[in-house]
């Protein structure tokens, strides 16, 4: 169980994720953010695959990324995710992508909750409790 | 309408498709084969998105690729797809990836037909007629 | 030649770009933005593959996306890109992803210019002239 | 160190790797094969990122995949890779993708060795020793 609002993920850069500039392609950070989110939800005891079976989906409303330094094949990357609630129906993740102590990338995603019919729903209390208000 | 069993697709290499070796990542040829297949089905008058709405899915049973020469960002690629039936329930596509007259890659995919429940079905006659037996 | 600061690209959604929710995966919009940028540069007479050969690289400094409505397999998507200069050394693209008249997604990327050694350079005047100041 | 010619990798399916059929996209198995190969090389004491720095590249000559059962988001996948030498200059990996005891996919890739100039080279003895002849 992960009772704080922080989670740490580790990823080994895949060759598939690099591009001809020799670094990780800029779009693949959103995949890494997804991995970090899903690991955070699993650590809370609510794996996203289980949530989908219970008809709870968490689509992305917006995303942003700031690219400071590149990652490359062979790097072991750490992704620190912080999470917050935004009012009663939205949640937010802030990400920091690190190589050792070096900050490579920062980012943010905002999410709503919906059912399989695509209708907005309130996030279940047992999930929302892991998302504190932003201080 | 495309009454022969050949179809020609054209693709501009995307930066996202390259890797740190400076060429197109080896897995992305399967995406190009999918694009070629879907364009071929659309040219037959049976766009795959429409087939899925009619509860007809065409999963891949096997795939193979031979890499002869690399493709790189900036290249305009032609994909020639030939199609055949394999007995009554399977189809096959053969692919040739070309840059001008230069043959870069060859490949093959074999497919079955199934419904949304995942059960094998017979391919509809109006589709199978575009797939001649292999000579 | 494209003398205004707007360019329009068209993309057919690939099956590879969808995810298990049935829609285009949120990270793939950054690939589409890249396609739109590269087509815009080519329309200006400066294909990006040529610029790289002249030792000019245009890395991404930041990206953001707002997801309004989903795209799905079978959709034909239009991407409208607007471009601006930011001072003397940075450029910006604003994107609008449309399905017919329906606005699906908006986004923005900011870029610097660098040489192959990774050092910041001034953008060439013949490129910068296609990027007006933001009004 | 991994002195046998078998290596076992574990992968958690990413949402990004699924497609609208609800399963892992068929092209992404080649990415998983790459992850399995790189982990096997690292276990031999020869991480591929280090080999590239020493001017040794291992391009793919051919690949094949047999799709038996689908993988889906939430699955933890095991990839068993076996390796062999093919004469003096080529190597081969055979892959088995497993979910628990269930065999989902099999595959094979054949590779040559080249330097950064793209010229074929002999594989170094200290690497080839990890690749027995196929029995």
Coordinates of C-alpha atoms in Angstrom, one line a residue:
Chain A
X1 CA 0.0 0.0 0.0
X2 CA 1.1 3.5 -0.8
X3 CA -0.4 5.9 1.6
X4 CA 1.5 9.1 0.7
X5 CA 0.7 10.8 -2.6
X6 CA 4.0 10.0 -4.2
X7 CA 5.1 6.9 -6.2
X8 CA 8.4 6.0 -7.8
X9 CA 8.7 3.9 -11.0
X10 CA 11.8 2.6 -12.7
X11 CA 12.1 2.1 -16.5
X12 CA 14.9 0.8 -18.7
X13 CA 14.9 2.7 -22.0
X14 CA 13.9 0.4 -24.9
X15 CA 15.6 0.7 -28.2
X16 CA 12.1 1.0 -29.7
X17 CA 11.6 4.2 -27.7
X18 CA 14.6 6.0 -29.3
X19 CA 14.6 8.0 -32.6
X20 CA 17.1 9.0 -35.2
X21 CA 18.4 11.9 -33.1
X22 CA 19.7 9.2 -30.8
X23 CA 17.4 10.0 -27.9
X24 CA 14.0 8.9 -26.6
X25 CA 11.3 10.2 -28.9
X26 CA 9.3 13.0 -27.3
X27 CA 5.9 11.3 -27.5
X28 CA 7.1 8.2 -25.6
X29 CA 7.3 10.2 -22.3
X30 CA 3.4 10.0 -22.3
X31 CA 3.7 6.2 -22.4
X32 CA 6.1 6.4 -19.4
X33 CA 3.7 8.7 -17.6
X34 CA 1.0 6.0 -18.2
X35 CA 3.3 3.3 -16.7
X36 CA 4.0 5.5 -13.7
X37 CA 0.2 6.2 -13.2
X38 CA -0.7 2.5 -13.5
X39 CA 2.0 1.5 -11.0
X40 CA 0.8 4.1 -8.6
X41 CA -2.8 2.9 -8.8
X42 CA -1.7 -0.7 -8.3
X43 CA 0.4 0.4 -5.3
X44 CA -2.8 2.0 -3.9
X45 CA -4.5 -1.4 -4.2
X46 CA -6.6 -0.4 -7.2
X47 CA -4.9 -1.8 -10.4
X48 CA -6.3 0.0 -13.4
X49 CA -7.2 -3.3 -15.2
X50 CA -9.4 -4.1 -12.2
X51 CA -11.0 -0.7 -12.3
X52 CA -11.9 -1.1 -15.9
X53 CA -13.6 -4.4 -15.1
X54 CA -15.7 -2.5 -12.5
X55 CA -16.7 -0.1 -15.3
X56 CA -14.4 2.8 -14.1
X57 CA -12.3 4.5 -16.8
X58 CA -9.9 7.4 -16.2
X59 CA -9.4 9.2 -19.5
X60 CA -6.8 12.0 -19.9
X61 CA -8.2 15.5 -20.3
X62 CA -4.9 17.3 -20.8
X63 CA -1.1 16.6 -20.7
X64 CA 2.0 18.7 -20.7
X65 CA 5.7 18.0 -20.8
X66 CA 8.8 20.1 -20.4
X67 CA 11.9 18.5 -22.0
X68 CA 15.1 19.6 -20.2
X69 CA 17.7 16.9 -21.0
X70 CA 17.4 13.8 -23.3
X71 CA 17.2 10.2 -22.2
X72 CA 18.9 7.5 -24.4
X73 CA 19.1 3.8 -24.8
X74 CA 20.9 2.1 -21.9
X75 CA 19.6 4.6 -19.4
X76 CA 17.7 3.5 -16.3
X77 CA 15.1 6.1 -15.6
X78 CA 13.2 6.9 -12.5
X79 CA 9.7 8.5 -12.7
X80 CA 8.4 10.2 -9.6
X81 CA 4.7 10.8 -9.7
X82 CA 2.8 13.1 -7.3
X83 CA -1.0 13.1 -7.2
X84 CA -3.7 15.5 -6.3
X85 CA -7.5 15.9 -6.5
X86 CA -8.9 18.8 -8.4
X87 CA -12.3 19.5 -6.8
X88 CA -14.6 16.5 -6.6
X89 CA -14.3 14.9 -10.0
X90 CA -10.9 15.4 -11.4
X91 CA -7.4 14.2 -10.5
X92 CA -3.9 15.4 -11.5
X93 CA -0.5 13.7 -11.7
X94 CA 2.7 15.6 -11.7
X95 CA 5.8 13.7 -13.0
X96 CA 9.5 14.1 -12.7
X97 CA 11.7 11.9 -14.9
X98 CA 15.1 11.4 -13.4
X99 CA 18.4 9.8 -14.4
X100 CA 20.2 9.4 -11.1
X101 CA 19.9 12.9 -9.6
X102 CA 19.6 14.6 -12.9
X103 CA 16.1 15.9 -13.8
X104 CA 15.4 15.1 -17.5
X105 CA 11.7 15.9 -17.9
X106 CA 8.8 17.2 -16.0
X107 CA 5.1 16.8 -16.9
X108 CA 1.5 16.8 -15.8
X109 CA -1.7 15.0 -16.7
X110 CA -5.3 15.8 -15.7
X111 CA -8.0 13.1 -15.7
X112 CA -11.7 12.7 -15.3
X113 CA -13.6 9.5 -14.4
X114 CA -16.2 7.9 -16.8
X115 CA -18.1 4.6 -17.2
X116 CA -17.9 2.4 -20.3
X117 CA -20.7 4.3 -21.9
X118 CA -18.4 7.4 -21.9
X119 CA -20.5 9.2 -19.2
X120 CA -18.7 11.2 -16.5
X121 CA -18.9 9.7 -13.1
X122 CA -17.7 10.6 -9.6
X123 CA -14.5 8.9 -8.6
X124 CA -15.1 6.3 -6.0
X125 CA -14.2 7.5 -2.4
X126 CA -11.8 4.6 -1.9
X127 CA -9.7 5.9 -4.8
X128 CA -10.1 9.6 -4.1
X129 CA -8.8 9.2 -0.6
X130 CA -5.3 8.6 -2.1
X131 CA -5.5 12.0 -3.9
X132 CA -5.0 14.9 -1.4
X133 CA -5.9 18.5 -2.3
X134 CA -3.0 20.4 -3.8
X135 CA -1.5 22.4 -0.8
Chain B
X1 CA -12.5 -0.8 -56.8
X2 CA -9.4 -3.0 -56.9
X3 CA -10.2 -6.1 -58.9
X4 CA -6.7 -7.6 -59.1
X5 CA -5.1 -9.1 -56.1
X6 CA -2.4 -6.4 -55.8
X7 CA -2.5 -3.0 -54.1
X8 CA 0.0 -0.2 -53.8
X9 CA 0.3 2.0 -50.8
X10 CA 2.6 5.0 -50.2
X11 CA 4.0 6.1 -46.8
X12 CA 6.2 9.0 -45.8
X13 CA 8.5 7.7 -43.0
X14 CA 7.7 9.4 -39.7
X15 CA 10.4 10.6 -37.3
X16 CA 8.6 8.6 -34.6
X17 CA 9.2 5.4 -36.6
X18 CA 13.0 5.7 -36.6
X19 CA 15.4 4.5 -33.9
X20 CA 18.8 5.4 -32.6
X21 CA 20.5 3.4 -35.3
X22 CA 19.2 6.1 -37.6
X23 CA 16.8 3.8 -39.5
X24 CA 13.2 2.7 -39.2
X25 CA 12.7 0.4 -36.1
X26 CA 12.2 -3.2 -37.2
X27 CA 8.8 -3.6 -35.5
X28 CA 7.3 -0.6 -37.4
X29 CA 7.2 -2.6 -40.6
X30 CA 4.2 -4.5 -39.1
X31 CA 2.4 -1.2 -38.7
X32 CA 3.1 -0.4 -42.4
X33 CA 1.8 -3.8 -43.4
X34 CA -1.4 -3.1 -41.4
X35 CA -1.7 0.2 -43.3
X36 CA -1.2 -1.6 -46.6
X37 CA -3.8 -4.2 -45.7
X38 CA -6.4 -1.7 -44.6
X39 CA -5.9 0.4 -47.7
X40 CA -6.3 -2.8 -49.8
X41 CA -9.5 -3.7 -48.1
X42 CA -10.9 -0.2 -48.5
X43 CA -10.0 -0.3 -52.2
X44 CA -12.0 -3.6 -52.5
X45 CA -15.0 -1.6 -51.1
X46 CA -14.8 -3.2 -47.6
X47 CA -13.1 -0.8 -45.2
X48 CA -11.9 -2.7 -42.1
X49 CA -13.7 -0.2 -39.8
X50 CA -17.0 -1.1 -41.5
X51 CA -16.2 -4.8 -41.3
X52 CA -15.7 -4.5 -37.5
X53 CA -19.1 -2.7 -37.2
X54 CA -20.6 -5.8 -39.0
X55 CA -18.9 -8.0 -36.4
X56 CA -16.1 -9.3 -38.7
X57 CA -12.6 -9.2 -37.3
X58 CA -9.5 -10.4 -39.2
X59 CA -6.8 -11.2 -36.5
X60 CA -3.2 -12.1 -37.5
X61 CA -2.1 -15.7 -37.1
X62 CA 1.5 -15.3 -38.1
X63 CA 3.8 -12.7 -39.5
X64 CA 7.3 -12.7 -41.0
X65 CA 9.7 -10.0 -42.3
X66 CA 13.0 -10.1 -44.2
X67 CA 15.0 -6.9 -43.8
X68 CA 17.2 -6.3 -46.8
X69 CA 18.0 -2.6 -46.7
X70 CA 17.0 0.1 -44.1
X71 CA 14.5 2.9 -44.6
X72 CA 15.2 6.2 -43.0
X73 CA 13.4 9.5 -42.2
X74 CA 12.7 11.5 -45.3
X75 CA 12.1 8.4 -47.4
X76 CA 8.9 8.0 -49.4
X77 CA 8.1 4.3 -49.3
X78 CA 5.9 2.2 -51.5
X79 CA 4.3 -1.0 -50.1
X80 CA 3.0 -3.5 -52.7
X81 CA 0.6 -6.1 -51.2
X82 CA -0.5 -9.3 -52.9
X83 CA -3.3 -11.3 -51.5
X84 CA -4.3 -15.0 -51.6
X85 CA -6.8 -17.3 -50.0
X86 CA -5.5 -20.3 -48.0
X87 CA -8.3 -22.9 -48.2
X88 CA -11.8 -21.7 -47.1
X89 CA -11.0 -19.8 -43.9
X90 CA -7.7 -18.2 -44.1
X91 CA -6.1 -15.4 -46.1
X92 CA -2.5 -14.3 -46.7
X93 CA -0.9 -11.0 -47.7
X94 CA 2.6 -10.8 -49.2
X95 CA 4.3 -7.5 -48.9
X96 CA 7.2 -5.8 -50.8
X97 CA 8.5 -2.5 -49.3
X98 CA 10.2 -0.4 -52.0
X99 CA 12.1 2.9 -52.1
X100 CA 11.9 3.8 -55.8
X101 CA 13.0 0.6 -57.5
X102 CA 15.0 -0.6 -54.5
X103 CA 13.6 -3.5 -52.5
X104 CA 14.0 -2.8 -48.8
X105 CA 11.9 -5.4 -47.1
X106 CA 9.6 -8.3 -47.8
X107 CA 7.0 -9.9 -45.6
X108 CA 4.0 -12.0 -45.1
X109 CA 1.0 -12.2 -42.8
X110 CA -1.6 -14.9 -42.5
X111 CA -5.1 -14.1 -41.1
X112 CA -8.3 -15.9 -39.9
X113 CA -11.8 -14.4 -39.5
X114 CA -13.6 -14.2 -36.2
X115 CA -16.6 -12.5 -34.6
X116 CA -16.5 -10.1 -31.7
X117 CA -16.9 -13.0 -29.3
X118 CA -13.6 -14.4 -30.6
X119 CA -15.1 -17.3 -32.4
X120 CA -13.7 -18.4 -35.8
X121 CA -16.1 -17.6 -38.7
X122 CA -16.1 -18.2 -42.4
X123 CA -15.0 -15.1 -44.4
X124 CA -17.9 -13.5 -46.3
X125 CA -18.0 -14.5 -50.0
X126 CA -18.0 -10.9 -51.1
X127 CA -14.6 -10.5 -49.4
X128 CA -13.1 -13.8 -50.3
X129 CA -13.7 -13.2 -54.0
X130 CA -10.9 -10.6 -53.9
X131 CA -8.5 -13.3 -52.6
X132 CA -7.5 -15.7 -55.4
X133 CA -5.9 -19.1 -54.7
X134 CA -2.1 -18.9 -54.7
X135 CA -1.0 -20.0 -58.2
Chain C
X1 CA 5.4 27.0 -51.1
X2 CA 3.3 27.9 -48.1
X3 CA 3.6 31.7 -47.4
X4 CA 1.0 32.0 -44.7
X5 CA 1.7 30.6 -41.2
X6 CA -0.9 27.9 -41.5
X7 CA -0.6 24.4 -42.8
X8 CA -3.2 21.6 -43.1
X9 CA -2.3 17.9 -42.9
X10 CA -4.6 14.9 -43.3
X11 CA -4.1 11.6 -41.5
X12 CA -6.0 8.3 -41.6
X13 CA -6.0 6.7 -38.2
X14 CA -4.0 3.5 -38.0
X15 CA -5.1 0.5 -36.0
X16 CA -1.7 0.6 -34.4
X17 CA -2.5 4.0 -33.0
X18 CA -5.6 2.9 -31.1
X19 CA -5.8 1.4 -27.6
X20 CA -8.0 -0.9 -25.6
X21 CA -10.4 1.9 -24.8
X22 CA -11.2 1.8 -28.5
X23 CA -9.8 5.2 -29.3
X24 CA -6.4 6.7 -30.3
X25 CA -3.9 6.4 -27.5
X26 CA -3.2 9.8 -25.9
X27 CA 0.5 9.8 -26.7
X28 CA 0.1 9.3 -30.4
X29 CA -1.2 12.9 -30.9
X30 CA 2.5 14.0 -30.4
X31 CA 3.4 11.8 -33.4
X32 CA 0.6 13.4 -35.4
X33 CA 1.9 16.9 -34.4
X34 CA 5.3 15.8 -35.6
X35 CA 3.8 14.7 -39.0
X36 CA 2.0 18.1 -39.2
X37 CA 5.3 20.0 -38.4
X38 CA 7.3 18.1 -41.0
X39 CA 4.7 18.6 -43.7
X40 CA 4.6 22.3 -42.8
X41 CA 8.4 22.6 -43.1
X42 CA 8.4 20.7 -46.4
X43 CA 5.7 23.0 -47.7
X44 CA 8.0 26.0 -46.8
X45 CA 10.6 24.4 -49.0
X46 CA 12.7 23.2 -46.1
X47 CA 12.1 19.5 -45.5
X48 CA 13.3 18.5 -42.1
X49 CA 15.4 15.6 -43.4
X50 CA 17.3 18.2 -45.5
X51 CA 17.7 20.5 -42.6
X52 CA 19.3 17.7 -40.6
X53 CA 21.8 17.0 -43.4
X54 CA 22.7 20.7 -43.1
X55 CA 23.3 20.2 -39.4
X56 CA 20.2 21.9 -38.2
X57 CA 18.1 20.2 -35.6
X58 CA 14.8 21.4 -34.1
X59 CA 14.3 19.7 -30.7
X60 CA 11.1 20.1 -28.7
X61 CA 11.4 22.1 -25.5
X62 CA 7.8 21.6 -24.3
X63 CA 4.5 20.1 -25.5
X64 CA 0.9 20.3 -24.3
X65 CA -2.3 18.7 -25.4
X66 CA -6.0 19.2 -24.6
X67 CA -8.2 16.2 -25.3
X68 CA -11.7 17.2 -26.1
X69 CA -13.2 14.3 -28.1
X70 CA -11.6 11.0 -29.0
X71 CA -10.5 9.8 -32.5
X72 CA -11.0 6.2 -33.5
X73 CA -9.9 3.8 -36.2
X74 CA -11.5 4.6 -39.5
X75 CA -11.5 8.3 -38.9
X76 CA -9.9 10.7 -41.4
X77 CA -8.3 13.5 -39.3
X78 CA -7.2 17.0 -40.3
X79 CA -4.5 18.7 -38.4
X80 CA -4.2 22.5 -38.7
X81 CA -0.9 23.9 -37.6
X82 CA -0.2 27.5 -36.9
X83 CA 3.4 28.7 -36.4
X84 CA 5.0 31.7 -34.6
X85 CA 8.4 32.9 -33.6
X86 CA 9.2 33.4 -30.0
X87 CA 11.9 36.0 -29.8
X88 CA 15.0 35.3 -32.0
X89 CA 15.7 31.7 -31.2
X90 CA 12.5 29.8 -30.5
X91 CA 9.5 28.8 -32.6
X92 CA 6.1 27.6 -31.6
X93 CA 3.4 25.5 -33.3
X94 CA -0.2 25.5 -32.3
X95 CA -2.3 22.5 -33.5
X96 CA -6.0 21.8 -33.9
X97 CA -7.0 18.2 -34.6
X98 CA -10.3 18.1 -36.5
X99 CA -12.7 15.4 -37.7
X100 CA -14.8 17.2 -40.2
X101 CA -15.8 20.4 -38.4
X102 CA -15.6 18.8 -35.0
X103 CA -12.6 19.9 -32.9
X104 CA -11.1 16.8 -31.2
X105 CA -7.8 18.0 -29.8
X106 CA -5.7 21.1 -29.4
X107 CA -2.0 21.3 -28.7
X108 CA 1.2 23.4 -28.7
X109 CA 4.9 22.6 -29.1
X110 CA 7.8 25.0 -28.5
X111 CA 11.2 24.3 -30.2
X112 CA 14.8 25.5 -30.2
X113 CA 17.4 25.1 -32.9
X114 CA 20.7 23.2 -32.3
X115 CA 23.5 21.6 -34.3
X116 CA 24.5 18.0 -34.3
X117 CA 26.8 18.6 -31.3
X118 CA 23.8 19.6 -29.3
X119 CA 24.7 23.3 -29.1
X120 CA 22.0 26.0 -29.4
X121 CA 22.1 27.9 -32.7
X122 CA 20.1 30.7 -34.2
X123 CA 17.5 29.6 -36.7
X124 CA 18.4 30.4 -40.3
X125 CA 16.7 33.6 -41.6
X126 CA 15.2 31.7 -44.6
X127 CA 13.3 29.5 -42.1
X128 CA 12.5 32.1 -39.5
X129 CA 10.8 34.2 -42.2
X130 CA 8.0 31.7 -42.3
X131 CA 7.3 32.2 -38.6
X132 CA 5.7 35.5 -37.8
X133 CA 5.5 37.0 -34.4
X134 CA 2.4 36.0 -32.4
X135 CA -0.1 38.9 -32.9
Chain D
X1 CA 26.2 -14.0 -15.6
X2 CA 24.0 -16.3 -17.7
X3 CA 26.0 -19.2 -19.0
X4 CA 23.2 -21.3 -20.5
X5 CA 21.6 -20.2 -23.7
X6 CA 18.3 -19.4 -22.2
X7 CA 17.1 -16.1 -20.6
X8 CA 13.8 -15.2 -18.9
X9 CA 12.3 -11.7 -19.1
X10 CA 9.2 -10.3 -17.4
X11 CA 7.0 -7.6 -18.8
X12 CA 3.9 -5.9 -17.6
X13 CA 1.6 -5.1 -20.5
X14 CA 1.4 -1.3 -21.1
X15 CA -1.9 0.3 -22.1
X16 CA 0.0 2.0 -24.9
X17 CA 0.7 -1.5 -26.3
X18 CA -3.0 -2.5 -26.7
X19 CA -5.2 -1.8 -29.6
X20 CA -8.9 -1.3 -30.2
X21 CA -9.5 -5.1 -30.4
X22 CA -8.7 -5.0 -26.7
X23 CA -5.4 -7.0 -27.0
X24 CA -1.7 -6.2 -27.5
X25 CA -1.1 -4.9 -31.0
X26 CA 0.7 -7.5 -33.2
X27 CA 3.7 -5.4 -34.0
X28 CA 4.5 -4.8 -30.3
X29 CA 5.7 -8.4 -29.8
X30 CA 8.8 -7.3 -31.8
X31 CA 9.5 -4.6 -29.2
X32 CA 9.1 -7.3 -26.5
X33 CA 11.6 -9.5 -28.3
X34 CA 14.0 -6.6 -28.4
X35 CA 13.6 -6.2 -24.6
X36 CA 14.2 -9.9 -24.1
X37 CA 17.4 -9.9 -26.4
X38 CA 18.8 -6.8 -24.6
X39 CA 18.2 -8.3 -21.2
X40 CA 19.8 -11.6 -22.3
X41 CA 22.9 -9.7 -23.6
X42 CA 23.1 -7.7 -20.4
X43 CA 22.9 -11.0 -18.4
X44 CA 25.9 -12.3 -20.5
X45 CA 27.9 -9.2 -19.3
X46 CA 27.6 -7.5 -22.7
X47 CA 24.9 -4.8 -22.5
X48 CA 23.9 -3.7 -26.0
X49 CA 24.4 0.0 -25.2
X50 CA 28.0 -0.8 -24.3
X51 CA 28.5 -2.9 -27.5
X52 CA 27.3 0.1 -29.6
X53 CA 29.9 2.3 -27.9
X54 CA 32.5 -0.3 -29.0
X55 CA 31.2 0.1 -32.5
X56 CA 29.4 -3.3 -32.6
X57 CA 25.8 -3.3 -33.9
X58 CA 23.5 -6.3 -34.2
X59 CA 20.9 -5.5 -36.9
X60 CA 17.9 -7.8 -37.5
X61 CA 17.9 -9.8 -40.8
X62 CA 14.6 -11.5 -40.4
X63 CA 11.8 -11.9 -37.9
X64 CA 8.8 -14.2 -37.5
X65 CA 5.9 -14.5 -35.1
X66 CA 3.2 -17.0 -34.5
X67 CA 0.2 -15.6 -32.6
X68 CA -1.6 -18.3 -30.6
X69 CA -3.5 -16.5 -27.9
X70 CA -3.8 -12.7 -27.2
X71 CA -2.2 -10.8 -24.3
X72 CA -4.1 -7.9 -22.7
X73 CA -3.6 -5.0 -20.4
X74 CA -3.1 -6.1 -16.8
X75 CA -1.3 -9.3 -17.9
X76 CA 2.2 -10.1 -16.6
X77 CA 4.1 -11.7 -19.4
X78 CA 7.2 -13.9 -19.4
X79 CA 9.4 -14.1 -22.4
X80 CA 11.8 -17.0 -22.7
X81 CA 14.6 -16.5 -25.2
X82 CA 16.9 -19.2 -26.5
X83 CA 19.9 -18.3 -28.5
X84 CA 22.0 -20.1 -31.1
X85 CA 24.9 -19.3 -33.5
X86 CA 24.3 -19.8 -37.3
X87 CA 27.7 -20.5 -38.8
X88 CA 30.4 -18.0 -37.9
X89 CA 28.6 -14.7 -38.5
X90 CA 25.0 -14.9 -37.6
X91 CA 23.0 -15.5 -34.4
X92 CA 19.4 -16.5 -33.8
X93 CA 17.0 -16.0 -30.9
X94 CA 13.9 -18.1 -30.4
X95 CA 11.2 -16.6 -28.2
X96 CA 8.3 -18.0 -26.3
X97 CA 5.8 -15.5 -24.8
X98 CA 4.0 -17.0 -21.8
X99 CA 1.2 -15.9 -19.4
X100 CA 1.7 -18.3 -16.5
X101 CA 1.9 -21.7 -18.1
X102 CA -0.1 -20.6 -21.2
X103 CA 1.9 -20.2 -24.4
X104 CA 0.7 -17.0 -26.1
X105 CA 3.2 -16.4 -28.9
X106 CA 6.3 -17.9 -30.4
X107 CA 8.9 -16.1 -32.6
X108 CA 12.4 -16.0 -34.0
X109 CA 14.8 -13.3 -35.1
X110 CA 18.1 -13.8 -37.0
X111 CA 20.9 -11.2 -36.7
X112 CA 24.2 -10.2 -38.3
X113 CA 26.9 -8.0 -36.8
X114 CA 28.1 -4.8 -38.3
X115 CA 30.2 -1.7 -37.4
X116 CA 28.9 1.9 -37.4
X117 CA 29.8 2.3 -41.1
X118 CA 27.3 -0.5 -41.8
X119 CA 29.9 -3.1 -42.8
X120 CA 29.5 -6.7 -41.8
X121 CA 31.9 -7.8 -39.1
X122 CA 32.6 -11.1 -37.3
X123 CA 30.9 -11.3 -33.9
X124 CA 33.5 -11.0 -31.1
X125 CA 34.5 -14.4 -29.6
X126 CA 33.5 -13.3 -26.1
X127 CA 30.0 -12.8 -27.3
X128 CA 29.8 -15.8 -29.6
X129 CA 30.7 -18.1 -26.8
X130 CA 27.2 -17.5 -25.3
X131 CA 25.6 -18.7 -28.5
X132 CA 25.9 -22.5 -28.9
X133 CA 25.3 -24.3 -32.2
X134 CA 21.7 -25.4 -32.7
X135 CA 21.6 -29.1 -31.6

